Short mmCIF file of C-alpha atoms (C1' of nucleotides) in Angstrom, two decimals:
data_model
loop_
_atom_site.label_atom_id
_atom_site.label_comp_id
_atom_site.label_asym_id
_atom_site.label_seq_id
_atom_site.Cartn_x
_atom_site.Cartn_y
_atom_site.Cartn_z
CA MET O 1 19.19 1.55 -10.31
CA LEU O 2 21.36 0.31 -7.42
CA ALA O 3 20.65 1.83 -4.04
CA GLY O 4 22.90 4.69 -3.22
CA MET O 5 23.72 5.32 -6.82
CA ARG O 6 22.69 8.65 -8.52
CA PRO O 7 19.80 8.04 -10.84
CA GLN O 8 20.41 8.79 -14.43
CA ILE O 9 17.56 10.79 -16.04
CA LEU O 10 16.70 11.55 -19.48
CA VAL O 11 14.79 14.74 -20.01
CA VAL O 12 13.18 15.29 -23.43
CA ASP O 13 11.40 18.54 -24.10
CA ASP O 14 11.60 21.11 -26.83
CA GLU O 15 11.19 24.20 -24.68
CA PRO O 16 14.65 25.28 -23.60
CA GLY O 17 13.10 26.85 -20.32
CA VAL O 18 11.35 23.61 -19.20
CA ARG O 19 14.67 21.67 -19.84
CA LYS O 20 16.72 24.10 -17.81
CA ALA O 21 14.23 24.14 -14.96
CA LEU O 22 14.04 20.22 -14.86
CA ASP O 23 17.86 20.03 -15.18
CA ARG O 24 18.30 22.30 -12.35
CA GLY O 25 15.78 20.70 -10.03
CA LEU O 26 16.43 17.31 -10.55
CA ARG O 27 20.34 17.86 -9.98
CA ALA O 28 19.40 19.45 -6.72
CA GLU O 29 17.52 16.20 -5.82
CA GLY O 30 20.67 14.37 -6.32
CA MET O 31 19.91 12.91 -9.68
CA ASP O 32 22.29 13.09 -13.03
CA VAL O 33 20.36 14.74 -16.05
CA THR O 34 20.92 14.43 -19.59
CA VAL O 35 18.69 16.62 -21.80
CA ALA O 36 17.32 16.02 -25.47
CA ALA O 37 15.52 18.76 -27.54
CA ASP O 38 14.05 16.72 -30.17
CA GLY O 39 12.39 13.05 -30.90
CA PRO O 40 15.43 11.59 -32.92
CA THR O 41 18.09 12.81 -30.30
CA ALA O 42 15.85 11.28 -27.66
CA LEU O 43 15.77 7.95 -29.40
CA ARG O 44 19.29 7.55 -29.92
CA LEU O 45 20.33 8.50 -26.37
CA ALA O 46 17.55 6.44 -24.90
CA ARG O 47 18.59 3.28 -26.99
CA THR O 48 21.78 3.36 -24.97
CA GLY O 49 19.88 1.88 -22.37
CA SER O 50 21.92 3.75 -19.73
CA PHE O 51 18.92 5.68 -18.01
CA ASP O 52 16.94 4.70 -15.04
CA ALA O 53 14.16 6.98 -16.22
CA ILE O 54 13.02 9.09 -19.09
CA LEU O 55 10.81 12.23 -18.92
CA LEU O 56 9.14 12.17 -22.25
CA ASP O 57 7.16 15.44 -23.61
CA ILE O 58 4.54 14.35 -26.07
CA MET O 59 4.95 17.43 -28.33
CA LEU O 60 8.32 17.17 -30.11
CA PRO O 61 9.64 18.25 -33.26
CA GLY O 62 10.50 15.46 -35.76
CA LEU O 63 9.05 12.83 -33.73
CA SER O 64 6.42 12.84 -31.16
CA GLY O 65 6.97 11.37 -27.76
CA TYR O 66 4.57 8.65 -28.54
CA ARG O 67 6.54 7.37 -31.44
CA VAL O 68 9.60 7.68 -29.53
CA LEU O 69 8.22 5.56 -26.93
CA GLU O 70 6.68 3.04 -29.52
CA GLU O 71 10.12 2.57 -30.99
CA LEU O 72 12.02 2.03 -27.54
CA ARG O 73 9.37 -0.73 -26.69
CA ALA O 74 9.58 -2.09 -30.09
CA ASP O 75 13.56 -2.33 -29.58
CA GLY O 76 12.80 -4.22 -26.32
CA ILE O 77 14.05 -1.19 -24.15
CA ALA O 78 12.28 -1.13 -20.98
CA THR O 79 13.50 2.18 -19.14
CA PRO O 80 10.57 3.49 -17.28
CA VAL O 81 9.00 6.63 -19.20
CA LEU O 82 6.94 9.42 -17.79
CA LEU O 83 4.90 11.06 -20.53
CA VAL O 84 4.63 14.80 -20.23
CA SER O 85 1.60 16.22 -22.05
CA ALA O 86 0.90 19.79 -22.73
CA LYS O 87 -2.98 19.44 -22.09
CA ASP O 88 -5.44 16.99 -21.21
CA GLY O 89 -6.76 16.64 -24.66
CA GLU O 90 -3.43 15.66 -25.86
CA VAL O 91 -3.56 12.16 -24.60
CA ASP O 92 -6.52 10.90 -26.51
CA GLN O 93 -4.78 10.05 -29.68
CA ALA O 94 -3.27 6.95 -28.30
CA ASP O 95 -3.24 4.97 -25.09
CA GLY O 96 0.15 5.84 -23.47
CA LEU O 97 -0.16 3.14 -20.72
CA ASP O 98 -0.81 0.64 -23.42
CA LEU O 99 2.19 1.69 -25.28
CA GLY O 100 4.22 0.94 -22.19
CA ALA O 101 4.38 4.54 -20.44
CA ASP O 102 4.64 4.35 -16.57
CA GLY O 103 2.90 7.60 -15.81
CA TYR O 104 1.64 10.91 -16.92
CA VAL O 105 2.27 14.25 -15.69
CA VAL O 106 0.25 17.13 -17.24
CA LYS O 107 1.46 20.51 -17.90
CA PRO O 108 1.65 22.86 -16.32
CA PHE O 109 3.00 20.59 -13.59
CA SER O 110 4.39 21.88 -10.25
CA PHE O 111 7.76 20.54 -9.83
CA VAL O 112 6.96 18.50 -6.82
CA VAL O 113 4.28 16.56 -8.06
CA LEU O 114 6.51 15.68 -11.13
CA LEU O 115 9.33 14.93 -8.62
CA ALA O 116 6.95 12.53 -6.62
CA GLN O 117 6.06 10.64 -9.55
CA LEU O 118 9.60 10.21 -10.69
CA ARG O 119 10.36 9.00 -7.45
CA ALA O 120 7.60 6.49 -7.49
CA THR O 121 8.71 5.19 -10.94
CA LEU O 122 12.09 4.82 -9.79
CA ARG O 123 11.09 2.90 -6.84
CA ARG O 124 8.72 0.61 -8.61
CA ALA O 125 11.48 -0.15 -11.19
CA ALA O 126 14.03 -0.77 -8.89
CA THR O 127 12.18 -3.12 -6.82
CA GLY O 128 10.28 -4.58 -9.58
CA THR O 129 6.90 -3.97 -8.00
CA PRO O 130 4.10 -3.29 -10.63
CA ARG O 131 1.52 -0.55 -10.59
CA ASP O 132 -1.31 -1.22 -8.04
CA LEU O 133 -4.29 -1.11 -10.64
CA ILE O 134 -7.54 -2.41 -10.36
CA ARG O 135 -9.36 -3.33 -13.73
CA VAL O 136 -12.96 -3.80 -14.00
CA GLY O 137 -13.61 -4.07 -17.65
CA PRO O 138 -12.79 -0.80 -19.27
CA LEU O 139 -12.59 0.62 -16.04
CA THR O 140 -9.11 1.25 -14.63
CA ILE O 141 -8.48 2.43 -11.03
CA ASP O 142 -4.80 3.43 -10.05
CA ARG O 143 -4.68 2.85 -6.19
CA GLU O 144 -1.62 4.59 -5.88
CA ALA O 145 -2.37 7.72 -7.86
CA ARG O 146 -5.97 7.53 -6.79
CA THR O 147 -7.21 8.04 -10.36
CA VAL O 148 -9.77 6.50 -12.48
CA ARG O 149 -9.87 6.15 -16.25
CA TYR O 150 -12.42 4.61 -18.51
CA ASP O 151 -11.58 3.88 -22.00
CA ASP O 152 -8.25 6.00 -21.75
CA ALA O 153 -10.54 9.01 -20.56
CA ASP O 154 -9.64 10.51 -17.29
CA VAL O 155 -12.57 10.21 -14.57
CA PRO O 156 -12.22 13.13 -12.55
CA LEU O 157 -13.51 12.17 -8.91
CA SER O 158 -13.49 13.82 -5.45
CA PRO O 159 -11.85 11.96 -2.82
CA ARG O 160 -15.00 10.58 -1.14
CA GLU O 161 -16.31 9.54 -4.67
CA TYR O 162 -13.00 7.93 -5.33
CA THR O 163 -12.76 5.90 -2.07
CA LEU O 164 -16.40 4.55 -2.67
CA LEU O 165 -15.46 3.50 -6.27
CA GLU O 166 -12.35 1.80 -4.88
CA VAL O 167 -14.21 0.06 -2.38
CA LEU O 168 -16.96 -1.22 -4.79
CA ALA O 169 -14.11 -2.38 -7.20
CA THR O 170 -12.19 -4.31 -4.59
CA ARG O 171 -15.01 -6.66 -4.71
CA ALA O 172 -16.50 -6.18 -8.29
CA GLY O 173 -19.42 -8.32 -9.10
CA THR O 174 -20.46 -8.78 -5.28
CA VAL O 175 -23.22 -6.73 -3.78
CA ARG O 176 -22.06 -4.63 -0.80
CA THR O 177 -24.81 -3.33 1.52
CA LYS O 178 -25.00 0.31 2.61
CA GLN O 179 -23.95 -0.47 6.15
CA GLU O 180 -20.50 -1.98 4.75
CA LEU O 181 -20.12 1.00 2.43
CA LEU O 182 -20.73 3.41 5.15
CA ASN O 183 -18.00 1.50 7.38
CA GLU O 184 -15.48 1.24 4.87
CA VAL O 185 -15.60 4.60 3.21
CA TRP O 186 -17.00 6.69 5.86
CA GLY O 187 -15.26 5.24 9.05
CA ASP O 188 -16.33 2.72 11.60
CA GLU O 189 -17.86 4.68 14.44
CA TRP O 190 -20.35 6.56 12.08
CA ALA O 191 -23.90 7.43 13.06
CA ALA O 192 -24.72 9.50 9.91
CA THR O 193 -27.60 9.15 7.66
CA ARG O 194 -27.58 6.17 5.30
CA ASN O 195 -28.90 8.36 2.57
CA VAL O 196 -25.18 9.70 2.12
CA VAL O 197 -24.45 6.36 0.36
CA GLU O 198 -27.29 6.88 -2.09
CA VAL O 199 -26.21 10.49 -2.67
CA TYR O 200 -22.63 9.65 -3.47
CA ILE O 201 -23.63 6.65 -5.76
CA GLY O 202 -25.59 9.29 -7.78
CA TYR O 203 -22.69 11.45 -7.83
CA LEU O 204 -20.49 8.37 -9.06
CA ARG O 205 -23.08 7.42 -11.56
CA ARG O 206 -23.14 10.73 -12.99
CA LYS O 207 -19.54 11.22 -13.48
CA LEU O 208 -19.20 7.70 -14.82
CA SER O 209 -21.78 8.29 -17.26
CA ALA O 210 -20.24 11.71 -18.31
CA ALA O 211 -17.13 9.38 -19.16
CA GLY O 212 -19.40 7.04 -21.11
CA ALA O 213 -19.57 4.11 -18.68
CA ASP O 214 -23.32 3.68 -17.82
CA GLY O 215 -24.89 0.84 -15.80
CA LEU O 216 -21.63 0.00 -14.08
CA VAL O 217 -22.91 0.72 -10.70
CA ARG O 218 -26.13 -1.58 -10.24
CA THR O 219 -28.78 -1.34 -7.29
CA VAL O 220 -29.74 -4.33 -5.84
CA ARG O 221 -32.94 -3.29 -4.16
CA GLY O 222 -33.16 -4.16 -0.55
CA HIS O 223 -29.45 -5.33 -0.48
CA GLY O 224 -27.01 -2.78 -1.68
CA TYR O 225 -24.90 -1.86 -4.69
CA GLN O 226 -22.68 -3.78 -6.79
CA LEU O 227 -19.97 -2.70 -9.43
CA GLY O 228 -19.98 -4.62 -12.78
CA ASP O 229 -21.69 -7.92 -13.61
CA PRO O 230 -22.31 -10.72 -11.00
CA LEU O 231 -19.65 -13.12 -10.60
CA MET H 1 6.45 -11.68 2.98
CA LEU H 2 7.11 -13.64 -0.37
CA ALA H 3 5.38 -12.50 -3.23
CA GLY H 4 2.24 -14.55 -4.04
CA MET H 5 1.72 -15.64 -0.38
CA ARG H 6 -1.07 -14.54 1.88
CA PRO H 7 0.24 -11.73 4.35
CA GLN H 8 -0.20 -12.75 7.83
CA ILE H 9 -1.63 -9.88 9.91
CA LEU H 10 -1.87 -9.89 13.73
CA VAL H 11 -4.72 -7.49 14.95
CA VAL H 12 -4.73 -6.26 18.46
CA ASP H 13 -7.82 -4.57 19.66
CA ASP H 14 -10.07 -4.70 22.92
CA GLU H 15 -13.15 -3.85 21.31
CA PRO H 16 -14.87 -6.97 19.79
CA GLY H 17 -16.54 -4.96 16.98
CA VAL H 18 -13.43 -3.65 15.75
CA ARG H 19 -11.71 -6.88 15.91
CA LYS H 20 -14.60 -8.60 13.56
CA ALA H 21 -14.79 -5.90 11.36
CA LEU H 22 -10.93 -5.61 10.57
CA ASP H 23 -10.82 -9.68 10.68
CA ARG H 24 -13.41 -9.90 7.92
CA GLY H 25 -12.33 -6.72 6.01
CA LEU H 26 -8.64 -7.86 5.77
CA ARG H 27 -9.46 -11.52 4.88
CA ALA H 28 -11.71 -10.24 2.16
CA GLU H 29 -8.60 -8.61 0.70
CA GLY H 30 -6.64 -11.81 0.84
CA MET H 31 -4.94 -11.77 4.10
CA ASP H 32 -4.65 -14.05 7.08
CA VAL H 33 -5.66 -12.66 10.15
CA THR H 34 -4.94 -13.66 13.95
CA VAL H 35 -6.69 -11.60 16.43
CA ALA H 36 -5.81 -10.67 20.08
CA ALA H 37 -7.66 -8.76 22.77
CA ASP H 38 -5.07 -7.72 25.34
CA GLY H 39 -1.38 -6.75 25.54
CA PRO H 40 -0.05 -10.19 26.93
CA THR H 41 -1.75 -12.07 24.56
CA ALA H 42 -0.38 -9.98 21.57
CA LEU H 43 3.07 -10.00 23.05
CA ARG H 44 2.98 -13.66 23.17
CA LEU H 45 1.73 -14.23 19.77
CA ALA H 46 3.97 -11.40 18.17
CA ARG H 47 7.13 -13.15 19.81
CA THR H 48 6.65 -15.88 17.48
CA GLY H 49 7.74 -13.72 14.70
CA SER H 50 5.31 -15.26 12.21
CA PHE H 51 3.50 -12.07 11.40
CA ASP H 52 4.13 -9.64 8.36
CA ALA H 53 2.67 -6.80 10.13
CA ILE H 54 0.73 -5.82 13.40
CA LEU H 55 -2.03 -3.43 13.80
CA LEU H 56 -1.78 -2.54 17.34
CA ASP H 57 -4.45 -0.55 19.37
CA ILE H 58 -2.80 1.72 21.88
CA MET H 59 -5.52 1.52 24.37
CA LEU H 60 -5.42 -2.08 25.63
CA PRO H 61 -6.21 -3.76 28.97
CA GLY H 62 -3.00 -5.17 31.03
CA LEU H 63 -0.36 -3.67 28.71
CA SER H 64 -0.54 -0.74 26.59
CA GLY H 65 0.21 -0.74 22.88
CA TYR H 66 3.21 1.40 23.47
CA ARG H 67 4.66 -1.52 26.07
CA VAL H 68 3.96 -4.02 23.63
CA LEU H 69 5.69 -2.25 21.00
CA GLU H 70 8.74 -1.45 23.34
CA GLU H 71 9.11 -5.18 24.44
CA LEU H 72 8.80 -6.50 20.99
CA ARG H 73 11.71 -4.04 19.83
CA ALA H 74 13.74 -4.96 22.94
CA ASP H 75 13.74 -8.56 21.99
CA GLY H 76 14.62 -7.71 18.42
CA ILE H 77 11.32 -8.51 16.77
CA ALA H 78 11.34 -6.16 13.89
CA THR H 79 7.86 -6.80 12.52
CA PRO H 80 6.32 -3.69 11.11
CA VAL H 81 3.80 -2.34 13.63
CA LEU H 82 0.88 0.06 12.74
CA LEU H 83 -0.08 1.95 15.72
CA VAL H 84 -3.88 2.59 16.24
CA SER H 85 -5.05 5.40 18.36
CA ALA H 86 -8.33 6.53 19.65
CA LYS H 87 -7.84 10.25 19.47
CA ASP H 88 -5.27 12.55 18.27
CA GLY H 89 -4.27 13.54 21.93
CA GLU H 90 -3.29 10.04 22.90
CA VAL H 91 -0.12 9.99 20.97
CA ASP H 92 1.83 12.54 22.86
CA GLN H 93 2.78 10.28 25.63
CA ALA H 94 5.88 8.75 23.81
CA ASP H 95 7.10 9.17 20.26
CA GLY H 96 5.68 5.85 18.49
CA LEU H 97 7.91 6.51 15.58
CA ASP H 98 11.06 6.63 17.85
CA LEU H 99 9.74 3.36 19.57
CA GLY H 100 9.79 1.76 16.15
CA ALA H 101 6.33 1.96 14.91
CA ASP H 102 5.98 2.00 11.35
CA GLY H 103 2.71 4.40 11.17
CA TYR H 104 -0.29 5.64 12.81
CA VAL H 105 -3.91 5.48 12.09
CA VAL H 106 -6.27 7.59 14.06
CA LYS H 107 -9.66 6.23 15.11
CA PRO H 108 -12.29 6.47 13.63
CA PHE H 109 -10.57 5.37 10.70
CA SER H 110 -12.28 4.32 7.36
CA PHE H 111 -11.33 0.97 6.21
CA VAL H 112 -9.62 1.79 3.01
CA VAL H 113 -7.25 4.31 4.51
CA LEU H 114 -5.98 1.72 6.95
CA LEU H 115 -5.72 -0.73 4.08
CA ALA H 116 -3.64 1.65 2.21
CA GLN H 117 -1.45 2.25 5.15
CA LEU H 118 -1.17 -1.51 5.72
CA ARG H 119 -0.24 -2.27 2.09
CA ALA H 120 2.50 0.51 1.86
CA THR H 121 4.05 -1.00 5.16
CA LEU H 122 3.84 -4.38 3.87
CA ARG H 123 5.37 -3.27 0.64
CA ARG H 124 8.18 -1.34 2.20
CA ALA H 125 8.82 -4.38 4.65
CA ALA H 126 9.04 -6.59 1.60
CA THR H 127 11.43 -4.51 -0.47
CA GLY H 128 13.23 -3.06 2.27
CA THR H 129 12.55 0.47 1.29
CA PRO H 130 12.69 2.81 4.30
CA ARG H 131 10.15 5.60 4.94
CA ASP H 132 10.68 8.69 2.97
CA LEU H 133 10.93 11.07 5.85
CA ILE H 134 12.57 14.64 5.80
CA ARG H 135 13.90 15.75 9.34
CA VAL H 136 14.57 19.29 10.01
CA GLY H 137 15.29 19.51 13.88
CA PRO H 138 12.18 18.65 15.51
CA LEU H 139 10.06 18.75 12.39
CA THR H 140 9.30 15.59 10.47
CA ILE H 141 7.87 15.53 6.95
CA ASP H 142 6.33 12.28 5.87
CA ARG H 143 6.54 12.65 1.99
CA GLU H 144 4.32 9.43 1.38
CA ALA H 145 1.58 10.24 3.77
CA ARG H 146 2.01 14.14 3.12
CA THR H 147 1.73 14.72 6.69
CA VAL H 148 3.94 16.79 9.06
CA ARG H 149 4.74 16.57 12.69
CA TYR H 150 6.68 18.96 15.11
CA ASP H 151 7.63 17.38 18.44
CA ASP H 152 5.25 14.35 18.09
CA ALA H 153 2.37 16.76 17.64
CA ASP H 154 0.51 16.67 14.08
CA VAL H 155 0.80 19.84 12.21
CA PRO H 156 -2.46 20.08 9.99
CA LEU H 157 -1.73 21.72 6.69
CA SER H 158 -3.71 22.19 3.47
CA PRO H 159 -2.17 20.62 0.29
CA ARG H 160 -0.81 23.87 -0.82
CA GLU H 161 0.73 24.59 2.46
CA TYR H 162 2.34 21.10 2.90
CA THR H 163 3.59 21.38 -0.76
CA LEU H 164 5.51 24.67 0.12
CA LEU H 165 6.94 23.32 3.15
CA GLU H 166 8.14 20.31 1.42
CA VAL H 167 9.82 22.42 -1.21
CA LEU H 168 11.50 24.65 1.56
CA ALA H 169 12.43 21.38 3.49
CA THR H 170 13.99 19.58 0.69
CA ARG H 171 16.79 22.24 0.74
CA ALA H 172 16.74 23.19 4.29
CA GLY H 173 19.14 25.92 5.34
CA THR H 174 19.31 27.35 1.82
CA VAL H 175 17.34 30.56 0.52
CA ARG H 176 14.87 30.01 -2.04
CA THR H 177 13.58 32.78 -3.94
CA LYS H 178 9.90 33.54 -4.31
CA GLN H 179 10.32 32.86 -8.03
CA GLU H 180 11.54 29.51 -7.30
CA LEU H 181 8.94 28.50 -5.01
CA LEU H 182 6.38 29.72 -7.58
CA ASN H 183 7.94 27.79 -10.15
CA GLU H 184 8.28 24.40 -7.84
CA VAL H 185 4.96 24.85 -5.91
CA TRP H 186 2.31 26.64 -8.22
CA GLY H 187 3.81 25.16 -11.36
CA ASP H 188 5.68 26.51 -14.29
CA GLU H 189 3.78 28.46 -16.63
CA TRP H 190 2.26 30.46 -13.95
CA ALA H 191 1.57 34.16 -14.26
CA ALA H 192 0.16 34.94 -10.80
CA THR H 193 1.06 37.49 -8.42
CA ARG H 194 4.12 36.76 -6.19
CA ASN H 195 2.15 37.91 -3.25
CA VAL H 196 0.72 34.37 -3.14
CA VAL H 197 3.91 33.13 -1.68
CA GLU H 198 3.97 35.76 0.83
CA VAL H 199 0.39 34.63 2.12
CA TYR H 200 1.17 31.06 2.20
CA ILE H 201 4.29 31.68 4.15
CA GLY H 202 2.16 33.59 6.50
CA TYR H 203 -0.24 30.58 6.64
CA LEU H 204 2.56 28.03 7.22
CA ARG H 205 4.11 30.21 9.90
CA ARG H 206 0.71 30.60 11.81
CA LYS H 207 0.09 26.72 11.79
CA LEU H 208 3.61 25.89 12.52
CA SER H 209 3.70 28.46 15.52
CA ALA H 210 0.32 26.94 16.81
CA ALA H 211 2.33 23.47 16.96
CA GLY H 212 5.07 25.19 18.99
CA ALA H 213 7.37 25.83 16.12
CA ASP H 214 8.54 29.60 15.86
CA GLY H 215 11.21 31.27 13.71
CA LEU H 216 11.53 28.10 11.57
CA VAL H 217 10.56 29.93 8.28
CA ARG H 218 13.09 32.95 8.13
CA THR H 219 12.61 35.89 5.61
CA VAL H 220 15.84 36.82 3.70
CA ARG H 221 15.12 40.37 2.65
CA GLY H 222 15.36 40.97 -0.83
CA HIS H 223 16.38 37.36 -1.54
CA GLY H 224 13.45 34.91 -0.44
CA TYR H 225 12.87 32.35 2.39
CA GLN H 226 14.60 29.65 4.27
CA LEU H 227 13.74 26.70 6.39
CA GLY H 228 15.74 26.26 9.39
CA ASP H 229 19.32 27.38 10.28
CA PRO H 230 21.87 28.62 7.56
CA LEU H 231 24.01 25.66 6.48
"C1'" DC U 1 -54.60 -2.76 -8.51
"C1'" DT U 2 -53.12 -0.09 -4.50
"C1'" DG U 3 -50.15 1.28 -1.24
"C1'" DC U 4 -45.80 1.20 0.99
"C1'" DC U 5 -41.35 1.55 1.13
"C1'" DC U 6 -36.69 1.86 -0.92
"C1'" DG U 7 -34.16 4.57 -3.63
"C1'" DC U 8 -33.16 8.80 -6.18
"C1'" DT U 9 -32.38 13.61 -6.68
"C1'" DG U 10 -32.55 18.77 -6.57
"C1'" DA U 11 -31.54 22.34 -3.39
"C1'" DG U 12 -29.08 24.48 -0.08
"C1'" DA U 13 -26.15 24.72 4.27
"C1'" DC U 14 -21.74 24.84 5.76
"C1'" DC U 15 -16.95 24.20 5.36
"C1'" DT U 16 -12.26 24.46 3.75
"C1'" DC U 17 -9.20 25.89 0.49
"C1'" DC U 18 -6.98 28.98 -2.99
"C1'" DC U 19 -6.24 33.19 -4.33
"C1'" DT U 20 -6.49 38.54 -4.76
"C1'" DC U 21 -6.29 42.96 -3.09
"C1'" DA U 22 -5.63 46.88 -0.27
"C1'" DG U 23 -3.46 48.87 3.50
"C1'" DG U 24 -0.23 48.42 7.30
"C1'" DT U 25 4.54 47.53 9.13
"C1'" DA U 26 9.22 47.26 9.39
"C1'" DG U 27 13.90 46.83 7.30
"C1'" DC U 28 17.59 49.59 5.07
"C1'" DG U 29 20.08 53.08 2.20
"C1'" DG U 30 20.98 57.65 2.06
"C1'" DC E 1 16.04 60.64 10.37
"C1'" DC E 2 13.21 60.08 6.10
"C1'" DG E 3 11.25 57.62 2.62
"C1'" DC E 4 11.28 53.76 -0.49
"C1'" DT E 5 10.63 49.09 -0.89
"C1'" DA E 6 9.75 44.64 0.50
"C1'" DC E 7 7.36 42.13 3.10
"C1'" DC E 8 2.90 41.19 5.93
"C1'" DT E 9 -1.70 40.40 7.15
"C1'" DG E 10 -6.65 41.14 7.36
"C1'" DA E 11 -10.71 41.02 4.56
"C1'" DG E 12 -13.30 38.91 1.27
"C1'" DG E 13 -14.85 36.11 -2.88
"C1'" DG E 14 -15.21 32.26 -5.43
"C1'" DA E 15 -14.73 27.46 -6.32
"C1'" DG E 16 -15.37 22.79 -5.02
"C1'" DG E 17 -16.57 18.98 -1.53
"C1'" DT E 18 -19.44 16.93 1.95
"C1'" DC E 19 -23.32 16.24 4.11
"C1'" DT E 20 -28.58 16.90 5.29
"C1'" DC E 21 -33.49 17.30 4.00
"C1'" DA E 22 -37.47 16.82 1.69
"C1'" DG E 23 -40.25 15.49 -2.03
"C1'" DC E 24 -40.61 12.38 -5.85
"C1'" DG E 25 -41.09 7.88 -8.43
"C1'" DG E 26 -40.99 3.44 -9.20
"C1'" DG E 27 -40.71 -1.32 -7.83
"C1'" DC E 28 -42.77 -4.82 -5.19
"C1'" DA E 29 -45.86 -7.25 -1.93
"C1'" DG E 30 -50.43 -8.13 -0.70
#
DNA sequence: CTGCCCGCTGAGACCTCCCTCAGGTAGCGG
DNA sequence: CCGCTACCTGAGGGAGGTCTCAGCGGGCAG
């Protein structure tokens, strides 16, 4: 997409209501929209390669969004794709990100959320900036979306929990003292009890464990905490 | 800043503790740091133009951060500047954004928040992307930071309130129906009472009014709501 | 082995945010 | 001027997030 040009968006969804809403909304935002209602049509249109981004519903008649994405990537079409899934549970069939998706939106979505994701995707594609991801083993942290995945399962974290994990992850394998964590997560001029770090480490462990990640956060007695294996 | 090179950061603060913390933290993130403790020194260093970004405290001995910024811009130095202010009230002396600042951080800040802002600033500078701002008269909406300012005063909004305002602002001057607002802010498949829009319009008006902005959100009886003057 | 200290965790207070409901108010048509 | 309807708003409940505190338990030094 060149600066100043209207982005070309392909919207693929089998529900006419959703198509219409997206069509109107995106046009009002200055984008050009083409719609498709089923997988084969989407594939045919997408193969022309003339789109800046594709909004792709997963539940499609004929050919699932996953298959469409797979075929596209197999053909070498690198157009950014935002997967739209009806419910959370739908994603676990395959890892969309590994298939080459550039983002997820979960229905029912608010239009502005989708728009923000779409803008970010277009911006990244235009400037060639990669996603700002931190990987620690099977743990993936998306710094832009502030989300965490473990083995393709979402790990829902509160803002504080997320920040703590991100700080631990930025130097995975090294020991961080509680004082450091207090400074970096809770802010500098902070006089609170040090126990709050222990409490949030506990919260983090519980949620990571619920996602299948045990033993990720280690205690180094007398020193602090450490994410993942030592360097 | 070229890809792969270590960003050069100038840190200006009169408190040795803050300087040390930022120095260590930013180095650990792979950046090269130069520190300065007062305005004249900062100005001298910054004039060399060899920095990718400047973290500039406002309260400085000798020469305030505002003056440093002003002088720099007057000299044609376009290095991105992140202003660091001790308290909220400090900002109202002048409009940092109009002076050419690229962002604000309010003390006491958590390091990760500052780091995120700094990364975003470096990224924008590297790619030439401008800030994603919406202006409606004296109202400024920062889509990236999801913050709102009215006449240089922060307007603190909850996420819902912010989203509602953003949606109204994206097509300021046009009337948006409650159904549209429900769809775009609350999500598509939503069966809730329409009254929630009225309630949140009320919240918005109260907070905008507290910031000095009265009459910004108009009711168009029987049709919907409208931000700012008709087109 | 024993005692101390560090870390862990359950309970709970407090706050903000989100939404609902019911009653009040104001504009507008007749 | 009356009444209807749309809109506004105060009150309140529920949920989640943040932080404190106190008591428990386990590792480690002596």
